[in-house]
Coordinates of C-alpha atoms in Angstrom, one line a residue:
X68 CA 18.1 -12.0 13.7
X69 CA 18.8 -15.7 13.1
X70 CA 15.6 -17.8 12.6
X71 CA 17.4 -21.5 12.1
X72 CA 15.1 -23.9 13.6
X73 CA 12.3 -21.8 13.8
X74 CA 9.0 -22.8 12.1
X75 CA 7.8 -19.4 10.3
X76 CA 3.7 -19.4 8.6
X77 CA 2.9 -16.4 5.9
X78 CA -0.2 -16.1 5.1
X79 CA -0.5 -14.3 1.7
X80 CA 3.5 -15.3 1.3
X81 CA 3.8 -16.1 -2.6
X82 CA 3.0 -12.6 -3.7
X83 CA 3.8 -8.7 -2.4
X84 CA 4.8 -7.7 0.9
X85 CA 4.4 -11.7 2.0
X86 CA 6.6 -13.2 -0.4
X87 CA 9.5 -10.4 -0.1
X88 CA 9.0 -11.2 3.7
X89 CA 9.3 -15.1 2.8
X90 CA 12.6 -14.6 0.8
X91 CA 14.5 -12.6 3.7
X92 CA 12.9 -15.7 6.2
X93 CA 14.0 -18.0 4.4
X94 CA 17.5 -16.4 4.1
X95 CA 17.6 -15.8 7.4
X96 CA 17.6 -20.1 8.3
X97 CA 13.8 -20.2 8.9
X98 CA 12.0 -23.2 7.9
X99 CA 8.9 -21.7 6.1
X100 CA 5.4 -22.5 5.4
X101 CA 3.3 -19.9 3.1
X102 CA -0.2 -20.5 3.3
X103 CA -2.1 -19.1 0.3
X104 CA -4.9 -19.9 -3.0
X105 CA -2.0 -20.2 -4.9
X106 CA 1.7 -20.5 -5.0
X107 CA 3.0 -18.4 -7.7
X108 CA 6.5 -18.7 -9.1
X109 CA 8.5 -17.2 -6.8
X110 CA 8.5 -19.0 -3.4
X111 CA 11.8 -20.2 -2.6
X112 CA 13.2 -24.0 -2.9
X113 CA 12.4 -25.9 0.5
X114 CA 9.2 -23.4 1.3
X115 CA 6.1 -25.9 2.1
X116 CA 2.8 -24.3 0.3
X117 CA -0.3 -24.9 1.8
X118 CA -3.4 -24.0 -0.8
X119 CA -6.1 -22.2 1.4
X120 CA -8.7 -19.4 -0.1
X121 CA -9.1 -17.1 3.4
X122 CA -12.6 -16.2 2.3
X123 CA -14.1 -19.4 2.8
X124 CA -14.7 -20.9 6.7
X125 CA -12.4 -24.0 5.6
X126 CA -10.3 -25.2 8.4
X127 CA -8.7 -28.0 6.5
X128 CA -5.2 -26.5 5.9
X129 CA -4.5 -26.8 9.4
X130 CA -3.9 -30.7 9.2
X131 CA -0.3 -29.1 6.9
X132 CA 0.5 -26.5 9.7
X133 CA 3.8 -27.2 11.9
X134 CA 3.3 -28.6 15.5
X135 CA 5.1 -25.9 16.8
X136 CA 4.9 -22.3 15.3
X137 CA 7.4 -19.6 16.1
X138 CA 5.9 -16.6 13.8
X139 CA 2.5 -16.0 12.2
X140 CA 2.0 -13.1 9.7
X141 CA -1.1 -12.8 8.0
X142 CA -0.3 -10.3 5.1
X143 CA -3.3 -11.1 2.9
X144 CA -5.7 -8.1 2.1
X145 CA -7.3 -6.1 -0.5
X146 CA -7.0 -2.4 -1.8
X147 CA -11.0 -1.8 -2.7
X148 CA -11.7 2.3 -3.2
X149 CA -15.2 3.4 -3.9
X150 CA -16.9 6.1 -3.1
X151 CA -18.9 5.7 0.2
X152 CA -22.1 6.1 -2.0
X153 CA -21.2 3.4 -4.2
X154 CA -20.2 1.3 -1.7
X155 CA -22.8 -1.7 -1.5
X156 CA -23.3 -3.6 1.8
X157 CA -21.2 -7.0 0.1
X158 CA -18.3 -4.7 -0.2
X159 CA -18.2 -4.3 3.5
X160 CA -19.0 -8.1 4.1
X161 CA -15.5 -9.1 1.9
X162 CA -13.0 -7.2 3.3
X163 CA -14.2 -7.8 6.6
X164 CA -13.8 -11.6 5.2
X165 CA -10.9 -11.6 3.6
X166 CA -9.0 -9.2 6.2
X167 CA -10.7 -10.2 9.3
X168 CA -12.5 -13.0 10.0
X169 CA -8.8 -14.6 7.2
X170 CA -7.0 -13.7 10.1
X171 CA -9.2 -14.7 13.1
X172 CA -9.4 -18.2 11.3
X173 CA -5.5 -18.3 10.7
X174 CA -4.9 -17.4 14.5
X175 CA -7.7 -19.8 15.8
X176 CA -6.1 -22.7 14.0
X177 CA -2.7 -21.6 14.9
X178 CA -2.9 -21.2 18.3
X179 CA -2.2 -24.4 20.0
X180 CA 1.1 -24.2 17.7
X181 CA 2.1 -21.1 19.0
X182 CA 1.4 -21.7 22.5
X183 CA 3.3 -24.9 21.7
X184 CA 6.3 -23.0 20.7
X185 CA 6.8 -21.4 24.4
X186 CA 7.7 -17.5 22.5
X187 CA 6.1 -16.7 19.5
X188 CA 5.5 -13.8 17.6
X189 CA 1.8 -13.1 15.5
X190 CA 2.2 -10.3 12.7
X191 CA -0.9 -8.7 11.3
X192 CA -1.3 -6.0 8.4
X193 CA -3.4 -2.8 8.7
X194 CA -3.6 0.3 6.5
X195 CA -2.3 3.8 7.3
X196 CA -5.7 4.5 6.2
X197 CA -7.3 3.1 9.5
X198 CA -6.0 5.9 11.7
X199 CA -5.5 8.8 9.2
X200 CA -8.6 10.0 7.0
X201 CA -8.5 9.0 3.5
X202 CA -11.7 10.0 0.6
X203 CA -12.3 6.2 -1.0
X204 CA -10.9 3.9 1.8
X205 CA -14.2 3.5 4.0
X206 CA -14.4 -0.2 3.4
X207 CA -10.9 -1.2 3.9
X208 CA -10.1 1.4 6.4
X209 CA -13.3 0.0 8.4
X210 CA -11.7 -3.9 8.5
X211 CA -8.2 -2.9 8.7
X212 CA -9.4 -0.7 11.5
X213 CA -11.1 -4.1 13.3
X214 CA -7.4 -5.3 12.3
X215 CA -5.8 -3.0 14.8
X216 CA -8.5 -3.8 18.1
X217 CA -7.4 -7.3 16.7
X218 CA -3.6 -7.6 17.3
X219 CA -3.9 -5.4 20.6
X220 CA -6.8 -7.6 21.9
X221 CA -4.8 -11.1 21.2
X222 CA -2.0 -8.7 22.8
X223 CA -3.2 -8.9 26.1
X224 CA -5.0 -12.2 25.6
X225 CA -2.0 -14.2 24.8
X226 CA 0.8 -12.2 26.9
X227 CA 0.5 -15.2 29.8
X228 CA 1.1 -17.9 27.1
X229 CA 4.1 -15.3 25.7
X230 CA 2.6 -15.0 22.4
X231 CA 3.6 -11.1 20.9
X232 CA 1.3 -9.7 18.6
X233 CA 1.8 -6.6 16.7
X234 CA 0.5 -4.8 13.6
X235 CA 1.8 -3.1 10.8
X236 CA 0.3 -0.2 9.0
X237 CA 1.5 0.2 5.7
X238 CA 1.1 3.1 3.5
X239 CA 1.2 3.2 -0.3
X240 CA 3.1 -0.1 -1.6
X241 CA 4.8 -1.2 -5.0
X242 CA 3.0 -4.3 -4.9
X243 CA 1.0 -6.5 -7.4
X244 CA -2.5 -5.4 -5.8
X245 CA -1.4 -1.5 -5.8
X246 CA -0.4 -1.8 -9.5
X247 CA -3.2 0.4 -10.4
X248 CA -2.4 2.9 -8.2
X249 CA 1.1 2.9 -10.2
X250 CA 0.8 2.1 -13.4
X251 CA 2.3 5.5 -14.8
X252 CA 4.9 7.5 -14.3
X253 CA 2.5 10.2 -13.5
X254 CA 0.7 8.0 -10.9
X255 CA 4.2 7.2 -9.7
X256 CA 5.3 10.9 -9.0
X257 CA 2.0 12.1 -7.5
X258 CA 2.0 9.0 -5.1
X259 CA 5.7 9.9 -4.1
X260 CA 4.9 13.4 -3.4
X261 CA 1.9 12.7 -1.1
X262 CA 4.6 10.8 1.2
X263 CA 6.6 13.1 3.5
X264 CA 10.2 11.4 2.6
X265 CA 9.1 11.6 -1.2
X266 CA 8.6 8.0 -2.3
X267 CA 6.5 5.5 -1.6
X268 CA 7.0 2.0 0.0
X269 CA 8.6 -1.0 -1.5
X270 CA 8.0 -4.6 -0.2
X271 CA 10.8 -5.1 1.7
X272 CA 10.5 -1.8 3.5
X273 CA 7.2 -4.0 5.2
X274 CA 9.4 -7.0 5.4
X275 CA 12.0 -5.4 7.4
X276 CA 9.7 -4.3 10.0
X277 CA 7.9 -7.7 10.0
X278 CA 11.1 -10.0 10.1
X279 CA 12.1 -7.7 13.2
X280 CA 8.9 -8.5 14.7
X281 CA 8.9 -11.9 14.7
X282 CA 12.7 -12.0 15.9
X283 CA 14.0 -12.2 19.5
X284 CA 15.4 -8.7 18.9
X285 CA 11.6 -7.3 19.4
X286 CA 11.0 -9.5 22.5
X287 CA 9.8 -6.8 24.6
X288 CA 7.5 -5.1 21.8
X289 CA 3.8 -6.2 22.0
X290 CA 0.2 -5.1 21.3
X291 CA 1.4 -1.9 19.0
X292 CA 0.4 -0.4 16.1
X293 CA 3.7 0.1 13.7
X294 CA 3.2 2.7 11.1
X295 CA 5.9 2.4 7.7
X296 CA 4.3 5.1 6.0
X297 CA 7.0 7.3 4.7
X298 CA 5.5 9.7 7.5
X299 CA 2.5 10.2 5.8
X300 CA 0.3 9.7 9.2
X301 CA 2.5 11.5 11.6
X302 CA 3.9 14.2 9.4
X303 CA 3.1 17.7 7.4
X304 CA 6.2 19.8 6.6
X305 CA 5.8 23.1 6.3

């Protein structure tokens, strides 16, 4: 899967599933730009940062973007479980935000660079939660699932400019915005056990599947819906 001379964007790439995705780019020869609010202290030497907050309609950080763009992830989301009663109307209106209309903007602003590229690859982030019914998850679940009709709509949109786009749907991940989820050893175990294959996801288990998206090795794969779940949608041993 070289990437040398390939301009690779992240999007949410200086924390979680992005930045472990950033580091195995960046090993891999790519020449990366991570667009986020902030840029941690983890990004690699020779990664460009762009500072952008995806909930605002700001289009500036497109002036810092690459002329031509071989691979766009957008792995910025949110983790926001209410009950559906205690759910108020803003809570649907930000992660729609943040999830969607983040990612419409990134794309929108991206495309002229992609198209520029002559084969490029767009990665977006869903939830296992979107396809598989989950008490707590209406408001994600409800952008992520917008998410998918997303990347298979720019699917067939872009196939004639050979742009790929595919989505990933993660389950359960040890990331900084799930650290609530496993901040005991008792959280731990009980989030493991709900996972057919006994554990739950780590960030490079979502990096592995995004780097091979956005690699020549996936250049027939377009406008799907890629579950890393542990099994946890497809699965229910007896």
């Amino acid at each position: 899967m070289g990437f040398e001379q390939k301009n690779m964007v992240v999007a949410g790439g200086s924390s979680g599933i992005g930045l472990a995705l950033v580091k195995q780019l960046v090993a891999a020869g790519a020449k990366v730009f991570v667009v986020s609010r902030n840029a941690g202290t983890e990004l690699p030497e020779g990664v460009t940062h762009i500072p952008h907050d995806f909930t605002t309609a700001d289009t500036a950080f497109a002036g810092q973007l690459p002329d031509k763009i071989h691979g766009l992830v957008y792995s910025v989301g949110s983790i926001n479980l209410k009950p559906f009663q205690r759910l108020q109307r803003e809570d649907f209106l930000n992660d729609f935000t943040l999830n969607v209309l983040g990612a419409v903007t990134l794309v929108q602003q991206s495309l002229r660079a992609l198209k520029n590229a002559e084969m490029a690859s767009v990665v977006l982030f869903s939830t296992v939660a979107a396809r598989t019914g989950m008490s707590y998850h209406t408001s994600i679940a409800a952008s992520k699932g917008a998410i998918e009709s997303l990347a298979v709509s720019l699917a067939a949109e872009f196939v004639s400019s050979k742009i790929r786009v595919n989505a990933i749907a993660p389950s359960l991940t040890n990331t900084p915005l799930a650290q609530h989820l496993l901040n005991t050893e008792e959280k731990q175990e009980a989030s493991a056990k709900r996972h057919p294959l006994g554990k739950y996801g780590q960030p490079d288990d979502m990096a592995n599947a995004a780097r091979f998206l956005l690699s020549d090795e996936s250049s027939w794969i377009t406008g799907q819906i890629i579950g890393i779940d542990g099994g946890l949608s497809s699965l229910k041993p007896l």
